[in-house]
XYZ file of C-alpha atoms in Angstrom:
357
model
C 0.000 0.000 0.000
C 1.316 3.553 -0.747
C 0.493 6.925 1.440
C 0.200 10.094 0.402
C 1.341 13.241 1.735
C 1.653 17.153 1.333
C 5.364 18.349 1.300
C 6.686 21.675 2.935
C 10.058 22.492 1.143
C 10.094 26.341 1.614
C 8.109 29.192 3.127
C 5.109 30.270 1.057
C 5.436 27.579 -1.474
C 3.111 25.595 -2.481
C 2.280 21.911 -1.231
C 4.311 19.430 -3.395
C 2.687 15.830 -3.997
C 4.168 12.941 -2.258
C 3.922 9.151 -2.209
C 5.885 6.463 -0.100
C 4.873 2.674 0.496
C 3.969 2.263 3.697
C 6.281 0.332 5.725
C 5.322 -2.854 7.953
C 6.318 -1.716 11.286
C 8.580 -2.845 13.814
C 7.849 -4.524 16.885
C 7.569 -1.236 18.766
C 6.049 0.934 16.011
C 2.125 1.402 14.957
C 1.070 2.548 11.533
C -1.819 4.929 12.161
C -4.651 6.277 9.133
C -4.915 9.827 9.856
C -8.246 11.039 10.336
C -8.063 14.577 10.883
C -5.632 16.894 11.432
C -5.851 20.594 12.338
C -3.391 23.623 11.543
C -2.030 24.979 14.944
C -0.203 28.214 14.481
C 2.964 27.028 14.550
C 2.440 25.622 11.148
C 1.570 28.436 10.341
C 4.713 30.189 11.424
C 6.607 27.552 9.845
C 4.636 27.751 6.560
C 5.401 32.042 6.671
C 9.010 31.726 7.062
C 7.943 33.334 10.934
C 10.139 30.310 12.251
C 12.649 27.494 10.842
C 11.523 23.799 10.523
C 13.427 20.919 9.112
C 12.483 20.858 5.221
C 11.246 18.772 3.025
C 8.612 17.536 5.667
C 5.268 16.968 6.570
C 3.777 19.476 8.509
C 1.382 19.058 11.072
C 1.192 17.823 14.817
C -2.487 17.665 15.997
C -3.663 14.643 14.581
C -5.884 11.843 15.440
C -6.178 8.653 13.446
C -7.175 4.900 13.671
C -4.761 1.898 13.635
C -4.069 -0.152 11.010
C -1.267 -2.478 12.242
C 0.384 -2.792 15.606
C 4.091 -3.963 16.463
C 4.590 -7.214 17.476
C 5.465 -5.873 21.358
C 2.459 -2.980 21.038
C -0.535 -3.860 23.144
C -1.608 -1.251 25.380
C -1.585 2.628 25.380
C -0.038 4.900 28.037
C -2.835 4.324 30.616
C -2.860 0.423 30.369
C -5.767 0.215 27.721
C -5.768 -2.420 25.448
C -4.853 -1.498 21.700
C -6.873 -3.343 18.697
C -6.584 -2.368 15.135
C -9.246 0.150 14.383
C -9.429 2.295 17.806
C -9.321 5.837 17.354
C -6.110 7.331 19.256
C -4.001 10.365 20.228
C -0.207 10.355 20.641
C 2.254 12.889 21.969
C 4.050 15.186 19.941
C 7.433 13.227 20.365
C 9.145 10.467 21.199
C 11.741 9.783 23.485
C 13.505 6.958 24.926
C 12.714 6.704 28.444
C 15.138 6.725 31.560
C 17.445 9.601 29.660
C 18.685 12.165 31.670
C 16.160 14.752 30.981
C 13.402 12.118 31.432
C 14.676 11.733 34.949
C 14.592 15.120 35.867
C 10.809 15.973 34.658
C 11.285 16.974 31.178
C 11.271 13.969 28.700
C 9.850 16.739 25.836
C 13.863 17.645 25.852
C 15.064 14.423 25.344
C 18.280 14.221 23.316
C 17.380 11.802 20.889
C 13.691 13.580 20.598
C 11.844 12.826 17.785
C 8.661 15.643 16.871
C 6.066 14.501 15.038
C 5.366 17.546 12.358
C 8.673 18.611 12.198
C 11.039 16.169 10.390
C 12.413 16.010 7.272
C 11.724 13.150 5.532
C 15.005 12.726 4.122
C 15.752 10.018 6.966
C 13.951 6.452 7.454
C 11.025 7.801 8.710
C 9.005 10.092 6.620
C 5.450 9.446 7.421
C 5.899 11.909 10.364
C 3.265 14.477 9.862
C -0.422 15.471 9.837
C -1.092 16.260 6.709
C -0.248 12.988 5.280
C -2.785 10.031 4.980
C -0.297 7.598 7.168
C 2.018 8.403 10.224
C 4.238 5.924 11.415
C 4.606 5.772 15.698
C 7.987 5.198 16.632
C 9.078 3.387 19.902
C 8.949 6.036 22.808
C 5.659 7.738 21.801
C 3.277 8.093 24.329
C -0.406 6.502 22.640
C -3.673 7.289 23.994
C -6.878 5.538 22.931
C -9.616 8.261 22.468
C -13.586 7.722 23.193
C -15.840 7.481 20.334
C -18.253 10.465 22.116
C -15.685 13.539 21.101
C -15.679 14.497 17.229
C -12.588 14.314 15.329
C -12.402 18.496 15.296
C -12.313 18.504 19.572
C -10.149 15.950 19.799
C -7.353 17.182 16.890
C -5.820 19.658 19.055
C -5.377 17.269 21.999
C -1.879 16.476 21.828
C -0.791 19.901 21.522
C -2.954 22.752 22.421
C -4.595 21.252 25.669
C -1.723 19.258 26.757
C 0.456 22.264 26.346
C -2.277 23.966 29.160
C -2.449 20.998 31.313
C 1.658 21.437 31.127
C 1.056 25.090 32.143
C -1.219 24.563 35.445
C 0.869 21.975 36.326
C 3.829 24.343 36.734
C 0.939 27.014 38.208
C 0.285 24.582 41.289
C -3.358 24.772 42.686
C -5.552 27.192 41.295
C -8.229 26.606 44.090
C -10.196 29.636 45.047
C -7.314 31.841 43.243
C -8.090 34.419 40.399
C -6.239 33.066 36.928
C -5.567 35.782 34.139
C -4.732 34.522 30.678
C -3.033 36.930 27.850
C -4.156 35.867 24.855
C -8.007 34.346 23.793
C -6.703 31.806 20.856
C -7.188 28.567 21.368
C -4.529 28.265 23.803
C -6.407 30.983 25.611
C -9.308 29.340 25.947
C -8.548 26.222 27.140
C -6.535 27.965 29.495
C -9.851 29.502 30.754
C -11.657 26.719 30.461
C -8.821 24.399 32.509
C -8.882 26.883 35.149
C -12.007 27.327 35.618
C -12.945 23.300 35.876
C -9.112 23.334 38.225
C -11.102 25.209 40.952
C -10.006 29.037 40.078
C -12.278 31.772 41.800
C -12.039 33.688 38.741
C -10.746 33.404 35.449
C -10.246 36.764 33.461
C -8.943 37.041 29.630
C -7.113 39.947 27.872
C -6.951 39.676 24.005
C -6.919 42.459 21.261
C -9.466 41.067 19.199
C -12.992 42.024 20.679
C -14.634 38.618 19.400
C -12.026 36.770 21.166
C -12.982 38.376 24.390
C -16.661 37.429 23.828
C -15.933 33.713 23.390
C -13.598 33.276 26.637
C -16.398 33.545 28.408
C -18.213 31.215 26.967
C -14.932 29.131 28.049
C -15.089 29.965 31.615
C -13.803 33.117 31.400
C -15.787 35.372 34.532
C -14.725 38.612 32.188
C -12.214 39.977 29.994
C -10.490 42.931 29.070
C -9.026 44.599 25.906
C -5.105 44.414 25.767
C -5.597 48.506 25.151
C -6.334 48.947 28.624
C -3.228 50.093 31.001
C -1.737 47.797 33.912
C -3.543 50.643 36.329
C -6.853 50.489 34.441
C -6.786 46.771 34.494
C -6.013 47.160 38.095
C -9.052 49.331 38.814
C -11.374 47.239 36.534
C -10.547 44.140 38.937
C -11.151 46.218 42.008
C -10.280 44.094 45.388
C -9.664 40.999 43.096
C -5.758 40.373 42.943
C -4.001 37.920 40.611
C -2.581 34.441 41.741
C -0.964 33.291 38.303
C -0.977 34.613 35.345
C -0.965 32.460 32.048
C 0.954 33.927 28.910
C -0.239 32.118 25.503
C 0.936 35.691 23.669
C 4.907 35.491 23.411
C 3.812 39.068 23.316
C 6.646 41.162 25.755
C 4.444 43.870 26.840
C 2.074 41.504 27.758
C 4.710 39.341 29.571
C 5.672 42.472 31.173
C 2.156 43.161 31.992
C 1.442 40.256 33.949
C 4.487 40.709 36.137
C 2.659 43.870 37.065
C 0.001 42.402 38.022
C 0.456 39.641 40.051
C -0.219 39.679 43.410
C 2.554 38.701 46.418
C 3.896 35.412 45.853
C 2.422 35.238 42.597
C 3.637 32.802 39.594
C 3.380 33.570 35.639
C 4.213 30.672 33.142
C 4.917 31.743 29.876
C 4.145 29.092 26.625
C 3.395 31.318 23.970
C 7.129 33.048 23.442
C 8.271 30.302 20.828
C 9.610 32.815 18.342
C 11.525 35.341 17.680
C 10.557 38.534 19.122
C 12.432 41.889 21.166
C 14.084 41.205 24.658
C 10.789 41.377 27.136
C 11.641 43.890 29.791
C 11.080 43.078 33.758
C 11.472 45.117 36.685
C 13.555 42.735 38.802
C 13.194 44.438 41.902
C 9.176 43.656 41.009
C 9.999 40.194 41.039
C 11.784 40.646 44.060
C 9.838 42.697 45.927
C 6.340 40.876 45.615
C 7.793 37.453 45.571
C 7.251 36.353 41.915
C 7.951 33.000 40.276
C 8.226 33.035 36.280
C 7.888 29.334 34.797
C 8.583 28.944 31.119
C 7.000 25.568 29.279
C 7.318 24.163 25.870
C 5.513 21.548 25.038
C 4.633 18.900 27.479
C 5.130 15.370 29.447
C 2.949 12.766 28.556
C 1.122 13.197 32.202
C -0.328 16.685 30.866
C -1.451 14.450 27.547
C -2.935 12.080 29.972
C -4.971 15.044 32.180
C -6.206 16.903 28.885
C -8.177 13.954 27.612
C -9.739 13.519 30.590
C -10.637 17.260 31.033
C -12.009 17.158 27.237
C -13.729 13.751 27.560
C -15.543 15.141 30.969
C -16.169 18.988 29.630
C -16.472 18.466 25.770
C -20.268 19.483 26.159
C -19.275 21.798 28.499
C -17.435 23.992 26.496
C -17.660 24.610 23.216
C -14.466 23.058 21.526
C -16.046 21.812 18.248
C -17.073 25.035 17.185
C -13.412 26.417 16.966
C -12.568 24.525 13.977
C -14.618 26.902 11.651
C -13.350 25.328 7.997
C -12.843 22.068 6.854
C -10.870 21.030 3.886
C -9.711 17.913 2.293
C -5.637 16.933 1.864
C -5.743 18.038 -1.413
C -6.842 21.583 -0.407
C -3.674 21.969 1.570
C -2.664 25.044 -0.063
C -6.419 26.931 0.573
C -6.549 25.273 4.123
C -3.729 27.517 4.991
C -4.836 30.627 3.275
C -8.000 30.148 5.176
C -6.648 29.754 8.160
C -3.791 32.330 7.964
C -6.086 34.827 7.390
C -7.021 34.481 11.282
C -11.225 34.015 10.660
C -11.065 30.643 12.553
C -9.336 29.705 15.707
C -8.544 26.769 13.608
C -8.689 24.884 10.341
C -9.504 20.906 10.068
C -8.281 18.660 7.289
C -10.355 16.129 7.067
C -9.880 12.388 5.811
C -12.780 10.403 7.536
């Protein structure tokens, strides 16, 4: 059998056709028929020339799919469920080899040997790496996840990167019980970031954003109000009244916003910053603010299978909760590629599906 993919060679140049037989896999490998894959931003930095990726590869990293074959030595996923051909499943976005040095301190997602689904080049013996492919080969290491047949394919896409990178966040937040959470940035990282706090226990959950509509939908994502990133750190301040801020969430990579929600934390508060995965000017702190009032700034990129492990169950538990499904706002096929990415660079959807049920 062969599988077909979509090949990134350069920024902003069109898709090129590829085909490669699928390979039988190994004992410890799975071969997976993608299902549905959606385009996180980061492609789309990649795709804009905003960031380097290996080239030629296949792009994309939130994917679900169904198995076709399992190794010899496969049988169950990373909470002990048993694996058939057929089930519907999630997988991290790497994998690792266990037991490494970074593994044993905490952070397997900077594994030496690391392997990122999305962004390879397939000039190596694994090609069938990415999304936007029909096939994607599971190497030994990566962290599987059967998925329940009640969430649709377009909730359950971003999994393995935009809600595990949250869960990831909180983690490194501690408790949010009966503290106020404020999140820069209403994307989709945003809002799960309200939504995750809110269902973690948080008093309040407040959003800042630029983009008015964003506002409106964080609080239909938990979100008990928002304000525009216009306002000053003083009229933010006198918006929240006696309310102070616990931890602050950055999704942004924005500095002014970074700098922002050092000025508003509360004693002994803690920020964690995910969104700063580019390029952008120095962000400027105050130290003796850090000092002064305590502060702990937490940086995370990506995310330790655990966090993988907590999203699902905070999706499979508040998928009619929250409205997840309706972020995907265009679908298009693999062969649409090219439009798919026009469509969803142009910043109308919180995110794009490509669908291949």
């Amino acid at each position: 059998m062969m599988a077909s993919a979509k090949i990134f060679n350069r920024p902003n140049e069109p898709f090129s056709d590829f085909e490669v037989e699928i390979p039988i896999p190994s004992a410890n490998e799975i071969v997976v028929k993608i299902t549905y894959t959606t385009i996180c931003t980061s492609d789309l930095h990649t795709y804009y020339g905003r960031r380097k990726s290996p080239s030629p590869s296949i792009l994309g990293h939130e994917i679900i799919g169904k198995i076709v074959k399992l190794g010899a030595n496969v049988h169950k996923d990373y909470n002990g469920n048993t694996l058939n051909e057929g089930d519907m499943i999630t997988w991290s976005v790497y994998a690792f080899s266990s037991g490494n040095p970074m593994d044993q301190i905490g952070i397997p997602q900077k594994s030496p040997d690391l392997f990122k689904y999305g962004h390879q080049t397939i000039l190596n013996d694994s090609p069938l790496s990415g999304g936007f492919a029909s096939h994607c080969i599971l190497r030994k290491g990566t962290s599987v996840f059967k998925l329940s047949e009640a969430l649709e394919a377009c909730e359950a896409a971003p999994l393995n990167c935009t809600h595990a990178t949250i869960a990831g966040a909180l983690r490194l937040a501690g408790t949010l019980e009966g503290k106020n959470v404020l999140v820069f940035g209403a994307g989709m990282l945003g809002l799960s970031a309200c939504a995750m706090s809110k269902e973690k226990g948080a008093k309040n959950v407040y959003a800042i954003d630029l983009d008015k509509e964003r506002l409106k939908s964080a609080t239909s994502f938990g979100a008990t109000a928002s304000f525009p990133a216009s306002l000053s750190d003083e009229e933010i301040q006198d918006q929240l009244k006696s309310e102070k801020i616990d931890v602050v969430i950055d999704t942004t990579g924005n500095p002014k916003a970074m700098e922002s929600g050092i000025n508003l934390l509360t004693l002994g508060g803690i920020a964690v910053w995910v969104g700063a995965v580019y390029s952008a000017p120095k962000t400027q702190i105050n130290a003796e603010t850090v000092v002064r009032k305590i502060l702990t700034v937490k940086g995370l990129h990506n995310y330790t299978p655990d966090d993988l492990a907590f999203a699902i169950d905070f999706l499979n538990s508040c998928h009619e909760k929250y409205p997840f499904k309706e972020l995907v706002g265009q679908e298009f096929s693999l062969n649409e590629l090219d439009e798919a990415f026009e469509t969803a660079q142009s910043g109308t959807y919180y995110r794009v599906g490509i669908n291949q049920n």
